[in-house]
JSON list of C-alpha atoms in Angstrom, two decimals:
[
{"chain": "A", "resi": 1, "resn": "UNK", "atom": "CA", "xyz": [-18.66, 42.49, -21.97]},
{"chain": "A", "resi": 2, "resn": "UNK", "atom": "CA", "xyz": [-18.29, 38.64, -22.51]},
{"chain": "A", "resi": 3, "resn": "UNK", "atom": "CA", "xyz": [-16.69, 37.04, -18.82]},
{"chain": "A", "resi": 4, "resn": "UNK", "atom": "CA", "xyz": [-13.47, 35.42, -20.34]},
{"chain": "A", "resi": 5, "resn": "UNK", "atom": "CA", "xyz": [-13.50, 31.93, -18.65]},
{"chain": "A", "resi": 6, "resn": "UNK", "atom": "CA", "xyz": [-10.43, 30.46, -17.05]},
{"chain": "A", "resi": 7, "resn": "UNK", "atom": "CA", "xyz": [-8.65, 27.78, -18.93]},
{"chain": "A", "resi": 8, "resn": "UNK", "atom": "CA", "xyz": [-5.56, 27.66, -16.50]},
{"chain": "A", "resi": 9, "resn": "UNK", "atom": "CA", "xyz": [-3.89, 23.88, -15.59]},
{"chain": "A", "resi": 10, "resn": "UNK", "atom": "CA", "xyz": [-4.43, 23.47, -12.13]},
{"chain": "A", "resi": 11, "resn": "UNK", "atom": "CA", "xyz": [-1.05, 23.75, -10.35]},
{"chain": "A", "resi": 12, "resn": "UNK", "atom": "CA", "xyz": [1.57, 20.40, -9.48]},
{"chain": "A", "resi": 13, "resn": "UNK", "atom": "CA", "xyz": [0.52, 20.79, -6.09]},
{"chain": "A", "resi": 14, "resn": "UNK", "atom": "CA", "xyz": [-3.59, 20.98, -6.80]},
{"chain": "A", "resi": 15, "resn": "UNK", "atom": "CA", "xyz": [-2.76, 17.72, -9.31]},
{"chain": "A", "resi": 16, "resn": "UNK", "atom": "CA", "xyz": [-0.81, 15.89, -7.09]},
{"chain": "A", "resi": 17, "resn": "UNK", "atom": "CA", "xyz": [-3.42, 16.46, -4.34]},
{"chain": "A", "resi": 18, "resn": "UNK", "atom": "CA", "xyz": [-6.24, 15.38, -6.40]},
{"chain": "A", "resi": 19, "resn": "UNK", "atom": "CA", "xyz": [-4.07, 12.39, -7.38]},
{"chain": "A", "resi": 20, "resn": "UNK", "atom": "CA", "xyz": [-3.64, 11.60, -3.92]},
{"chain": "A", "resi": 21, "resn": "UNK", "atom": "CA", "xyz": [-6.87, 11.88, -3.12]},
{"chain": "A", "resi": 22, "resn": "UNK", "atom": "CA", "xyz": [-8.42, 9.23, -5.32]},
{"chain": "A", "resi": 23, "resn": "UNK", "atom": "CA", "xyz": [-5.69, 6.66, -5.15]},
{"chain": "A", "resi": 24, "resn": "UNK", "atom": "CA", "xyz": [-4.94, 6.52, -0.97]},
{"chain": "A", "resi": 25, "resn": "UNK", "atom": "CA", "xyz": [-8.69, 7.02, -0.65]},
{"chain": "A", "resi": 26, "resn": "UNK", "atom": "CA", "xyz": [-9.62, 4.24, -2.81]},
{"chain": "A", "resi": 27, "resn": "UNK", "atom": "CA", "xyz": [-6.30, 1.75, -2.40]},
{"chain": "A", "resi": 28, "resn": "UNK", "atom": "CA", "xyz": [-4.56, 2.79, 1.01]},
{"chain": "A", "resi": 29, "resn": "UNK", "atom": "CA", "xyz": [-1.47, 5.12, 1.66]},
{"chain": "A", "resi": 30, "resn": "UNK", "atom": "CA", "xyz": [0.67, 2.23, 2.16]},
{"chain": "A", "resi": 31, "resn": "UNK", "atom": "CA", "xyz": [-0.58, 0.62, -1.01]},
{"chain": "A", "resi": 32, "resn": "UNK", "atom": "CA", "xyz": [-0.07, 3.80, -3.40]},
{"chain": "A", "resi": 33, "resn": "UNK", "atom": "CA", "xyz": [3.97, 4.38, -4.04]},
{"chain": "A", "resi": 34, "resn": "UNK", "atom": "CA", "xyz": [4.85, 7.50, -4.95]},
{"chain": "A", "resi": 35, "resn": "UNK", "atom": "CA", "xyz": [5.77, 6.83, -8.82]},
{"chain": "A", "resi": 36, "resn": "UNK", "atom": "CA", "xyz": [1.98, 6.10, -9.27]},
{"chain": "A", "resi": 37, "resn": "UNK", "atom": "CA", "xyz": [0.72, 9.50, -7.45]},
{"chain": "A", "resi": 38, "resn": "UNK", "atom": "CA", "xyz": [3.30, 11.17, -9.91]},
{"chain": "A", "resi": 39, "resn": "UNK", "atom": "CA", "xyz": [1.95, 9.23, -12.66]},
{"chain": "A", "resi": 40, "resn": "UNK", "atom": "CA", "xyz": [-1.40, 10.11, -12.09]},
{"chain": "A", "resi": 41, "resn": "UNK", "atom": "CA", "xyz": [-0.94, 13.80, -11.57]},
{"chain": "A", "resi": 42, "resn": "UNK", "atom": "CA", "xyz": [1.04, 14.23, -15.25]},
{"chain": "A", "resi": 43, "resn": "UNK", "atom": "CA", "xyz": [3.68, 16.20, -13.15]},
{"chain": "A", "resi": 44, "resn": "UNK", "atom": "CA", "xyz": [7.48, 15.45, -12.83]},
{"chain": "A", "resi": 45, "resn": "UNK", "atom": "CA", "xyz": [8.98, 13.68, -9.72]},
{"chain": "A", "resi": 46, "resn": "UNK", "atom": "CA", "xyz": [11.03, 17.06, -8.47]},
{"chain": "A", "resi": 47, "resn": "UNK", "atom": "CA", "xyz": [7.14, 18.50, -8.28]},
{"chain": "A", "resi": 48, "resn": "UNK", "atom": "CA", "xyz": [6.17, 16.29, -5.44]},
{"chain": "A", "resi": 49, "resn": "UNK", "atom": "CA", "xyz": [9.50, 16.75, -3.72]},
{"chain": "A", "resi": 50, "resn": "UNK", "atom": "CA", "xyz": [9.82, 20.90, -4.30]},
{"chain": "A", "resi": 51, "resn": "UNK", "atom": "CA", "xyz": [5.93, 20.99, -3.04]},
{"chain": "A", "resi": 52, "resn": "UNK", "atom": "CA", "xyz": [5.70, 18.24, -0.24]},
{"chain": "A", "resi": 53, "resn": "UNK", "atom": "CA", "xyz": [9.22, 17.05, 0.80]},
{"chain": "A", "resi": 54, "resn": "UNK", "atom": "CA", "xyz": [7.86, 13.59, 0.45]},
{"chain": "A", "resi": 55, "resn": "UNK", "atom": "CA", "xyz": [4.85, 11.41, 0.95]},
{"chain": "A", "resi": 56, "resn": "UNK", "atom": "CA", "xyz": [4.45, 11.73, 4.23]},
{"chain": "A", "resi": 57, "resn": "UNK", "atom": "CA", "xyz": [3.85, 15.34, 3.50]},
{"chain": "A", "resi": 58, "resn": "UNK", "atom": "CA", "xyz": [1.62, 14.82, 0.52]},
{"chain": "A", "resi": 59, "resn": "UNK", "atom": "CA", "xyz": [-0.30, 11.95, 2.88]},
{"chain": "A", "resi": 60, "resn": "UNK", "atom": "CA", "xyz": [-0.95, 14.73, 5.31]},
{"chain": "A", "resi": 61, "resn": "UNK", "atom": "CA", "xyz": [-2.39, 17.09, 2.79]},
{"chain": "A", "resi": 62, "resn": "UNK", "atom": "CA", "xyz": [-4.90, 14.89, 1.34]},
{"chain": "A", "resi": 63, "resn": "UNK", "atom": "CA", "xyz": [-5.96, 14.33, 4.44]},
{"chain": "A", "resi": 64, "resn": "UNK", "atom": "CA", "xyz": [-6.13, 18.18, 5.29]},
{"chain": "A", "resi": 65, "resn": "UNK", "atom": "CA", "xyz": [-8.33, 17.84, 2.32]},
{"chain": "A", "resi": 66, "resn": "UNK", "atom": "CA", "xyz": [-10.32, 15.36, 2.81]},
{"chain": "A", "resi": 67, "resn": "UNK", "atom": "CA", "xyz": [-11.16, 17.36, 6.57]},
{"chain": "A", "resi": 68, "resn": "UNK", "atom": "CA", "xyz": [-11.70, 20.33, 4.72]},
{"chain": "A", "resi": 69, "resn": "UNK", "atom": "CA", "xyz": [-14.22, 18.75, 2.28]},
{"chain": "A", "resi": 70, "resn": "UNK", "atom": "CA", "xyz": [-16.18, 16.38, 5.70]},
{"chain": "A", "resi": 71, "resn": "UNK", "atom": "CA", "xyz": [-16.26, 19.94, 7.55]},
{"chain": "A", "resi": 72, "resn": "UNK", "atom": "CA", "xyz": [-17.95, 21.59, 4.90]},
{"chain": "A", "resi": 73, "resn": "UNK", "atom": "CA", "xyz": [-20.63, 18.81, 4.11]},
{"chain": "A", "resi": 74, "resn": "UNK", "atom": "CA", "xyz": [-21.27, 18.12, 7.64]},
{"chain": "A", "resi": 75, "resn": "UNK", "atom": "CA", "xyz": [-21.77, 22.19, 8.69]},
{"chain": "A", "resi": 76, "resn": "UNK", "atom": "CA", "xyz": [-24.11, 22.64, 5.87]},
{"chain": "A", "resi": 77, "resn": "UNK", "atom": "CA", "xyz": [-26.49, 19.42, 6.99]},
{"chain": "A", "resi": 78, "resn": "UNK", "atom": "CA", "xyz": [-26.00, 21.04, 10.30]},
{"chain": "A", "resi": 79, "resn": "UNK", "atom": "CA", "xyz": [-27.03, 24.24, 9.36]},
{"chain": "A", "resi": 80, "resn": "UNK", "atom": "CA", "xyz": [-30.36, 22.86, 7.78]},
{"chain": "A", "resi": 81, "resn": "UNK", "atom": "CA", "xyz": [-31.74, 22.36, 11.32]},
{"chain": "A", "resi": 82, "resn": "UNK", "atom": "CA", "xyz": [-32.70, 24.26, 14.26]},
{"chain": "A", "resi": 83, "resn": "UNK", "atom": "CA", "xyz": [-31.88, 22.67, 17.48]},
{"chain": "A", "resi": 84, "resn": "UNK", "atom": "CA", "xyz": [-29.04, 20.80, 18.95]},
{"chain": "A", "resi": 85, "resn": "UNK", "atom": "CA", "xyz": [-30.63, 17.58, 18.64]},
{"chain": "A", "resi": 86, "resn": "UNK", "atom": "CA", "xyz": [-31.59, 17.73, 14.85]},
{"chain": "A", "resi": 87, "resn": "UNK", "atom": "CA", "xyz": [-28.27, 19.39, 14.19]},
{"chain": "A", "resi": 88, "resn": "UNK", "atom": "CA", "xyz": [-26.51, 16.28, 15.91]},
{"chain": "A", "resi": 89, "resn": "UNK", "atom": "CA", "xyz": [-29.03, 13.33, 13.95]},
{"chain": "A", "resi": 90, "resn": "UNK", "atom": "CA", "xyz": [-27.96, 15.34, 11.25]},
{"chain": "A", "resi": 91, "resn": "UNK", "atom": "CA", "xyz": [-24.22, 14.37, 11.43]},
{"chain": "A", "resi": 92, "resn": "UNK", "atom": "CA", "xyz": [-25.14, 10.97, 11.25]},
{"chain": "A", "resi": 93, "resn": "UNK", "atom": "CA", "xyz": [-27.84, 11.61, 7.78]},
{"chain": "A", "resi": 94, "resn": "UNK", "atom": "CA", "xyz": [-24.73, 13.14, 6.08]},
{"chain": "A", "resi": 95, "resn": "UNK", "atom": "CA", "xyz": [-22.43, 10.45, 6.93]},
{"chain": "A", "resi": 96, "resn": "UNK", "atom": "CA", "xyz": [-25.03, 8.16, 5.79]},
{"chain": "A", "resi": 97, "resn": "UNK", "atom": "CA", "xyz": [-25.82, 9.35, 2.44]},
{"chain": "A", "resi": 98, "resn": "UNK", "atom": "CA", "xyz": [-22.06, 9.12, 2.13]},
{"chain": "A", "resi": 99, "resn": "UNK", "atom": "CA", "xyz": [-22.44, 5.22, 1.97]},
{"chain": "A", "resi": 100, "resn": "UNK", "atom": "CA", "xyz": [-24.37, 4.51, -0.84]},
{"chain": "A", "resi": 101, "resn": "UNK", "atom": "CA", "xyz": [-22.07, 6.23, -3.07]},
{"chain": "A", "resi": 102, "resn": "UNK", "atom": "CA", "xyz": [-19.94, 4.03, -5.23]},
{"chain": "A", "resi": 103, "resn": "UNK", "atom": "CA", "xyz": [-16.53, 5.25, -4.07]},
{"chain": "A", "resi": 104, "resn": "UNK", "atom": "CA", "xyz": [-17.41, 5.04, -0.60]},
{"chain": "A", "resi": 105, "resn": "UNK", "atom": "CA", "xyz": [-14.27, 3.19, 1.09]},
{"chain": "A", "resi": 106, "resn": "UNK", "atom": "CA", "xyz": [-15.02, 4.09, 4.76]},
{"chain": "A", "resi": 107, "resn": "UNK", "atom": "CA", "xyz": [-13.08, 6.87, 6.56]},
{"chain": "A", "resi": 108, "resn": "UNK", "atom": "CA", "xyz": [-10.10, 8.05, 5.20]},
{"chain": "A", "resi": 109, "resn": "UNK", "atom": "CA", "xyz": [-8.64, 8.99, 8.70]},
{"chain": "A", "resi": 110, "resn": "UNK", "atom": "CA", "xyz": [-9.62, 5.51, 10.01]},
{"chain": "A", "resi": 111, "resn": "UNK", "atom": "CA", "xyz": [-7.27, 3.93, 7.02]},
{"chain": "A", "resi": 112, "resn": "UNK", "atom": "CA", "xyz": [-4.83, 6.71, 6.66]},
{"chain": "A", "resi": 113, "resn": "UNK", "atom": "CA", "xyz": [-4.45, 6.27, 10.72]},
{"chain": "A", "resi": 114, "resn": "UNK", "atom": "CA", "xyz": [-4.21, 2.45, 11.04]},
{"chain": "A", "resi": 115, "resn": "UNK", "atom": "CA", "xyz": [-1.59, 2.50, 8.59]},
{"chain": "A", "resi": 116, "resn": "UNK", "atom": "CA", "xyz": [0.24, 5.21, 10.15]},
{"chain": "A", "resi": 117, "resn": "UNK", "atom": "CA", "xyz": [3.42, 5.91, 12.44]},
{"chain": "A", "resi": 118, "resn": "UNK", "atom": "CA", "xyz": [2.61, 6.50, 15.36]},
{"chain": "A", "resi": 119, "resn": "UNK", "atom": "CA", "xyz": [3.52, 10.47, 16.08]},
{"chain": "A", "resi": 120, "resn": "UNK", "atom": "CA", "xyz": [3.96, 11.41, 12.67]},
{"chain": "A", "resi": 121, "resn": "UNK", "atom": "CA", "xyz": [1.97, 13.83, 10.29]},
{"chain": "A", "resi": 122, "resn": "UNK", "atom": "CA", "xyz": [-0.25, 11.42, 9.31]},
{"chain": "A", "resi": 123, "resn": "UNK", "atom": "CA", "xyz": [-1.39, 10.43, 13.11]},
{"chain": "A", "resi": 124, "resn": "UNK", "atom": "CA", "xyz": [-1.95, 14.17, 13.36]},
{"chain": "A", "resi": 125, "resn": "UNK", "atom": "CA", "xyz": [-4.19, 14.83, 10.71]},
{"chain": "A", "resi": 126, "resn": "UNK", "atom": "CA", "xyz": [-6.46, 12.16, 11.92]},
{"chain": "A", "resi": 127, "resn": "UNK", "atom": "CA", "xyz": [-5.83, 13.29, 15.25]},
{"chain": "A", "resi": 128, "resn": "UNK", "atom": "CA", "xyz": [-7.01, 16.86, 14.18]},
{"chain": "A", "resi": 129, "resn": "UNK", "atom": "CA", "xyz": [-10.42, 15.97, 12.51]},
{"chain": "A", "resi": 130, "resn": "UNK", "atom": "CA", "xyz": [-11.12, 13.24, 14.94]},
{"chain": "A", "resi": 131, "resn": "UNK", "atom": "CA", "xyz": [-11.05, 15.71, 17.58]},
{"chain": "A", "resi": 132, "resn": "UNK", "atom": "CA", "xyz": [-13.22, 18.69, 15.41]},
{"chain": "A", "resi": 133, "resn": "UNK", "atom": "CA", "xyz": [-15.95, 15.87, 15.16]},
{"chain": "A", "resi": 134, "resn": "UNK", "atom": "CA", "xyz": [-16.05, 15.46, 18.88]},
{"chain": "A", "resi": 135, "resn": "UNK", "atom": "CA", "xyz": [-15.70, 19.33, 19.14]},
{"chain": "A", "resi": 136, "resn": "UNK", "atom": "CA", "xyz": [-18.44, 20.06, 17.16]},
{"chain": "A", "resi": 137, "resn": "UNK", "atom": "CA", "xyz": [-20.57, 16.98, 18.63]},
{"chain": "A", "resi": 138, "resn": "UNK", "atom": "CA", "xyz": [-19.59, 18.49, 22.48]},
{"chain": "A", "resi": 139, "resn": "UNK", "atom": "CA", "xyz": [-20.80, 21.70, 21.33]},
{"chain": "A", "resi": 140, "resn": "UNK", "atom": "CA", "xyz": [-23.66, 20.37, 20.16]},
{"chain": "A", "resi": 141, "resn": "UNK", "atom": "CA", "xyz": [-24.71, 18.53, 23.61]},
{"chain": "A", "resi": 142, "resn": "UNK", "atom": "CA", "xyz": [-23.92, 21.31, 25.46]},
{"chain": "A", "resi": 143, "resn": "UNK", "atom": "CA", "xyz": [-26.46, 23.45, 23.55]},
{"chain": "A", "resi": 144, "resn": "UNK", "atom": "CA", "xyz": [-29.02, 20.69, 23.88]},
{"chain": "A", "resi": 145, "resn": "UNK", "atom": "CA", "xyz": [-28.53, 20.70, 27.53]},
{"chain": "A", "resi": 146, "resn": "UNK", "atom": "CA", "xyz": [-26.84, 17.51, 27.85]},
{"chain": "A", "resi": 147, "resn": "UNK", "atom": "CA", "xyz": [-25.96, 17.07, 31.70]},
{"chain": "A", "resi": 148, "resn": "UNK", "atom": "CA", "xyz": [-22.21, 15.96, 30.59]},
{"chain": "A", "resi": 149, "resn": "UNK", "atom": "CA", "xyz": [-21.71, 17.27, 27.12]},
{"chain": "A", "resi": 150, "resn": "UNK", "atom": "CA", "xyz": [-18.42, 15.89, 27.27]},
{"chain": "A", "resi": 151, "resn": "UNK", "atom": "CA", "xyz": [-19.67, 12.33, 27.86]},
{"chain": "A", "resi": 152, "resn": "UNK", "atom": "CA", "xyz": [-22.17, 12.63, 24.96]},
{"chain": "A", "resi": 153, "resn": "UNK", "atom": "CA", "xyz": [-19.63, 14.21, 22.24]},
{"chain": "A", "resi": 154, "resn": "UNK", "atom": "CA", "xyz": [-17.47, 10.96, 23.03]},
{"chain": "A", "resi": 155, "resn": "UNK", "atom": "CA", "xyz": [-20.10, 8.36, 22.76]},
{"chain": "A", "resi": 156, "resn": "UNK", "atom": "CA", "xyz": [-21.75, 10.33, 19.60]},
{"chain": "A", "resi": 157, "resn": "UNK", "atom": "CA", "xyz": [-18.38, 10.03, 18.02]},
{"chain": "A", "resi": 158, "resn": "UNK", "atom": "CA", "xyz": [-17.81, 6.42, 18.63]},
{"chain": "A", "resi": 159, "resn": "UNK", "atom": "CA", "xyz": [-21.15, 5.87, 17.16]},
{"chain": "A", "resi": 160, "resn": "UNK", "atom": "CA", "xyz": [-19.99, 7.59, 14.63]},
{"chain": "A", "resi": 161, "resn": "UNK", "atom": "CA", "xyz": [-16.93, 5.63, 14.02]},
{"chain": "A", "resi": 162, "resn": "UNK", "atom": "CA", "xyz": [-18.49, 2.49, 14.25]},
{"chain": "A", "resi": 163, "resn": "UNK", "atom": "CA", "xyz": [-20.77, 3.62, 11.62]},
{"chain": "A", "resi": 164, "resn": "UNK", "atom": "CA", "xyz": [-18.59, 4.14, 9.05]},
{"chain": "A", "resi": 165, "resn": "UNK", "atom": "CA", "xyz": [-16.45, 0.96, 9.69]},
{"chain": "A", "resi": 166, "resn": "UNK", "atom": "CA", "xyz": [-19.81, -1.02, 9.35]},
{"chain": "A", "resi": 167, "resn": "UNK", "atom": "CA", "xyz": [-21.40, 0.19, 6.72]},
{"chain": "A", "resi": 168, "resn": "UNK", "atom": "CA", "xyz": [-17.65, -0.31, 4.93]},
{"chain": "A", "resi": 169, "resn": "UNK", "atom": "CA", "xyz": [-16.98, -3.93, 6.42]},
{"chain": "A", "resi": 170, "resn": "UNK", "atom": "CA", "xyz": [-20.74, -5.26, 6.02]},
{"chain": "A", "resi": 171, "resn": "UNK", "atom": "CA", "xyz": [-21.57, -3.56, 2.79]},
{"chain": "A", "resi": 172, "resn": "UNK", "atom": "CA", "xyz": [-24.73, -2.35, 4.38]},
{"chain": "A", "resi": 173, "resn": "UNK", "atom": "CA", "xyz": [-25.61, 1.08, 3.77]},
{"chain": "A", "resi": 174, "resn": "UNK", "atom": "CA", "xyz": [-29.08, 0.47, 6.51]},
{"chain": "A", "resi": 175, "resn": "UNK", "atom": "CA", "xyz": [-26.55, 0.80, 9.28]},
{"chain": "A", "resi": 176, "resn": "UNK", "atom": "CA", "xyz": [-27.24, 4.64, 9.08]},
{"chain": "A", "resi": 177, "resn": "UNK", "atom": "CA", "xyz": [-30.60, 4.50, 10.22]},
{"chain": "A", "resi": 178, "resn": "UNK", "atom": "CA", "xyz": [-29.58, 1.86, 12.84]},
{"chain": "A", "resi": 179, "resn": "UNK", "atom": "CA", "xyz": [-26.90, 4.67, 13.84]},
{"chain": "A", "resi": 180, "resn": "UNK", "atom": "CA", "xyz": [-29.26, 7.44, 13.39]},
{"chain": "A", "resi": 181, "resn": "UNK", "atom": "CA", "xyz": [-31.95, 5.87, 16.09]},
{"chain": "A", "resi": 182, "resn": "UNK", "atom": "CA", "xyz": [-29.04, 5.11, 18.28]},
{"chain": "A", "resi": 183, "resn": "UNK", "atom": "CA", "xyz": [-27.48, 8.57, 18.02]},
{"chain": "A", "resi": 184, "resn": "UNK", "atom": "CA", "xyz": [-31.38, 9.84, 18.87]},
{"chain": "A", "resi": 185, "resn": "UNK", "atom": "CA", "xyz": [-31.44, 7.40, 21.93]},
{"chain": "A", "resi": 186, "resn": "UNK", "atom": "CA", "xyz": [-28.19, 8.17, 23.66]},
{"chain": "A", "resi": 187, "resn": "UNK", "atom": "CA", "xyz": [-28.88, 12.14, 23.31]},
{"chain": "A", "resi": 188, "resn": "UNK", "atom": "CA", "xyz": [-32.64, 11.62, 25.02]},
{"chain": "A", "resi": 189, "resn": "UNK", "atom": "CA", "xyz": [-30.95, 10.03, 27.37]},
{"chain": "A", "resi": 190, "resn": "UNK", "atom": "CA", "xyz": [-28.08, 12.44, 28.23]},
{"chain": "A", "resi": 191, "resn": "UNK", "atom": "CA", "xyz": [-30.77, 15.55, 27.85]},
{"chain": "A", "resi": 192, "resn": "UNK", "atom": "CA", "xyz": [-33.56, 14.07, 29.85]},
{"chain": "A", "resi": 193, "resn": "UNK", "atom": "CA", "xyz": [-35.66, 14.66, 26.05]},
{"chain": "A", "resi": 194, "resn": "UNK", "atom": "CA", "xyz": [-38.23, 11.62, 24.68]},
{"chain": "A", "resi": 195, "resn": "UNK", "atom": "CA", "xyz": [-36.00, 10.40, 21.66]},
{"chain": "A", "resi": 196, "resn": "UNK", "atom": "CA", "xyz": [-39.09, 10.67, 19.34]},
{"chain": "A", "resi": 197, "resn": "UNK", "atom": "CA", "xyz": [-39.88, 13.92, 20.27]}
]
């Protein structure tokens, strides 16, 4: 029997999502109005307001998005490796094959979050995968024996940070080997390991 393949129109919600998606990511929440999203998406203005209540809403879910989508890349380079210290270098080779891409804007929590109220959905969203990616990068010391795992998830993730805010603001896509070497430094350090072995 033939498999009868799905020609369904995504959902309003699924369109305005993806239209929210590529216009904050690329122009900045603040930038994007609402009559553009709507625009974009091909769906009519009650949509956005029966789905999301308003943009603050819709702002969130991109983002919820956009962590779902970083989560998923960033487990699978993790899951490439076996130890703690390759699976923490290879946070940093994921982020940086992120940078040569030719929609790469920097982090999307970084913008979304400087732009944001403080408290709001938005804050918390950022918030929320800025404290997975020092969960996961705590874990990670603590399986590599790091003395204060705690200490090394927080400096890993600042590294991280940086990273992203220099390859965006210096147009230099080499900062991810200059992160990666760092990133392999501080962890010798914290686990008493050579960095080059």
């Amino acid at each position: 029997m033939a498999s009868v393949r799905s020609t369904a129109k995504p959902s309003a919600r699924e369109r305005l999502v993806a239209a929210a998606d590529e216009l904050f990511y690329a122009e900045g929440v603040q930038s994007v109005g609402i009559d553009r999203i709507i625009e974009h998406a091909g769906v009519a203005k009650a949509s956005l307001y029966n789905t999301f209540g308003g943009k603050e809403q819709l702002v969130r879910a991109y983002l919820d998005t956009r962590h779902a989508g970083t989560a998923d890349r960033i487990t699978r380079a993790v899951a490439e490796h076996d130890t703690p210290r390759e699976q923490m270098l290879a946070v940093f080779e994921s982020q940086g094959r992120q940078f040569d891409r030719p929609d790469f804007h920097g982090c999307a929590f970084v913008r979304a979050g400087a732009e944001a109220s403080p408290g709001g959905l938005v804050q918390e969203a950022a918030d929320s995968f800025r404290g997975w990616m020092r969960g996961l990068f705590t874990r990670l010391a603590a399986e590599a024996g790091a003395a204060d795992p705690g200490a090394l998830g927080h400096q890993l993730q600042i590294l991280y940070d940086g990273t992203g805010i220099s390859a965006l603001m210096d147009h230099d896509s080499g900062v991810a080997a200059t992160s990666r070497a760092a990133a392999a430094a501080l962890i010798a350090a914290a686990t008493d390991v050579p960095a080059g072995s």
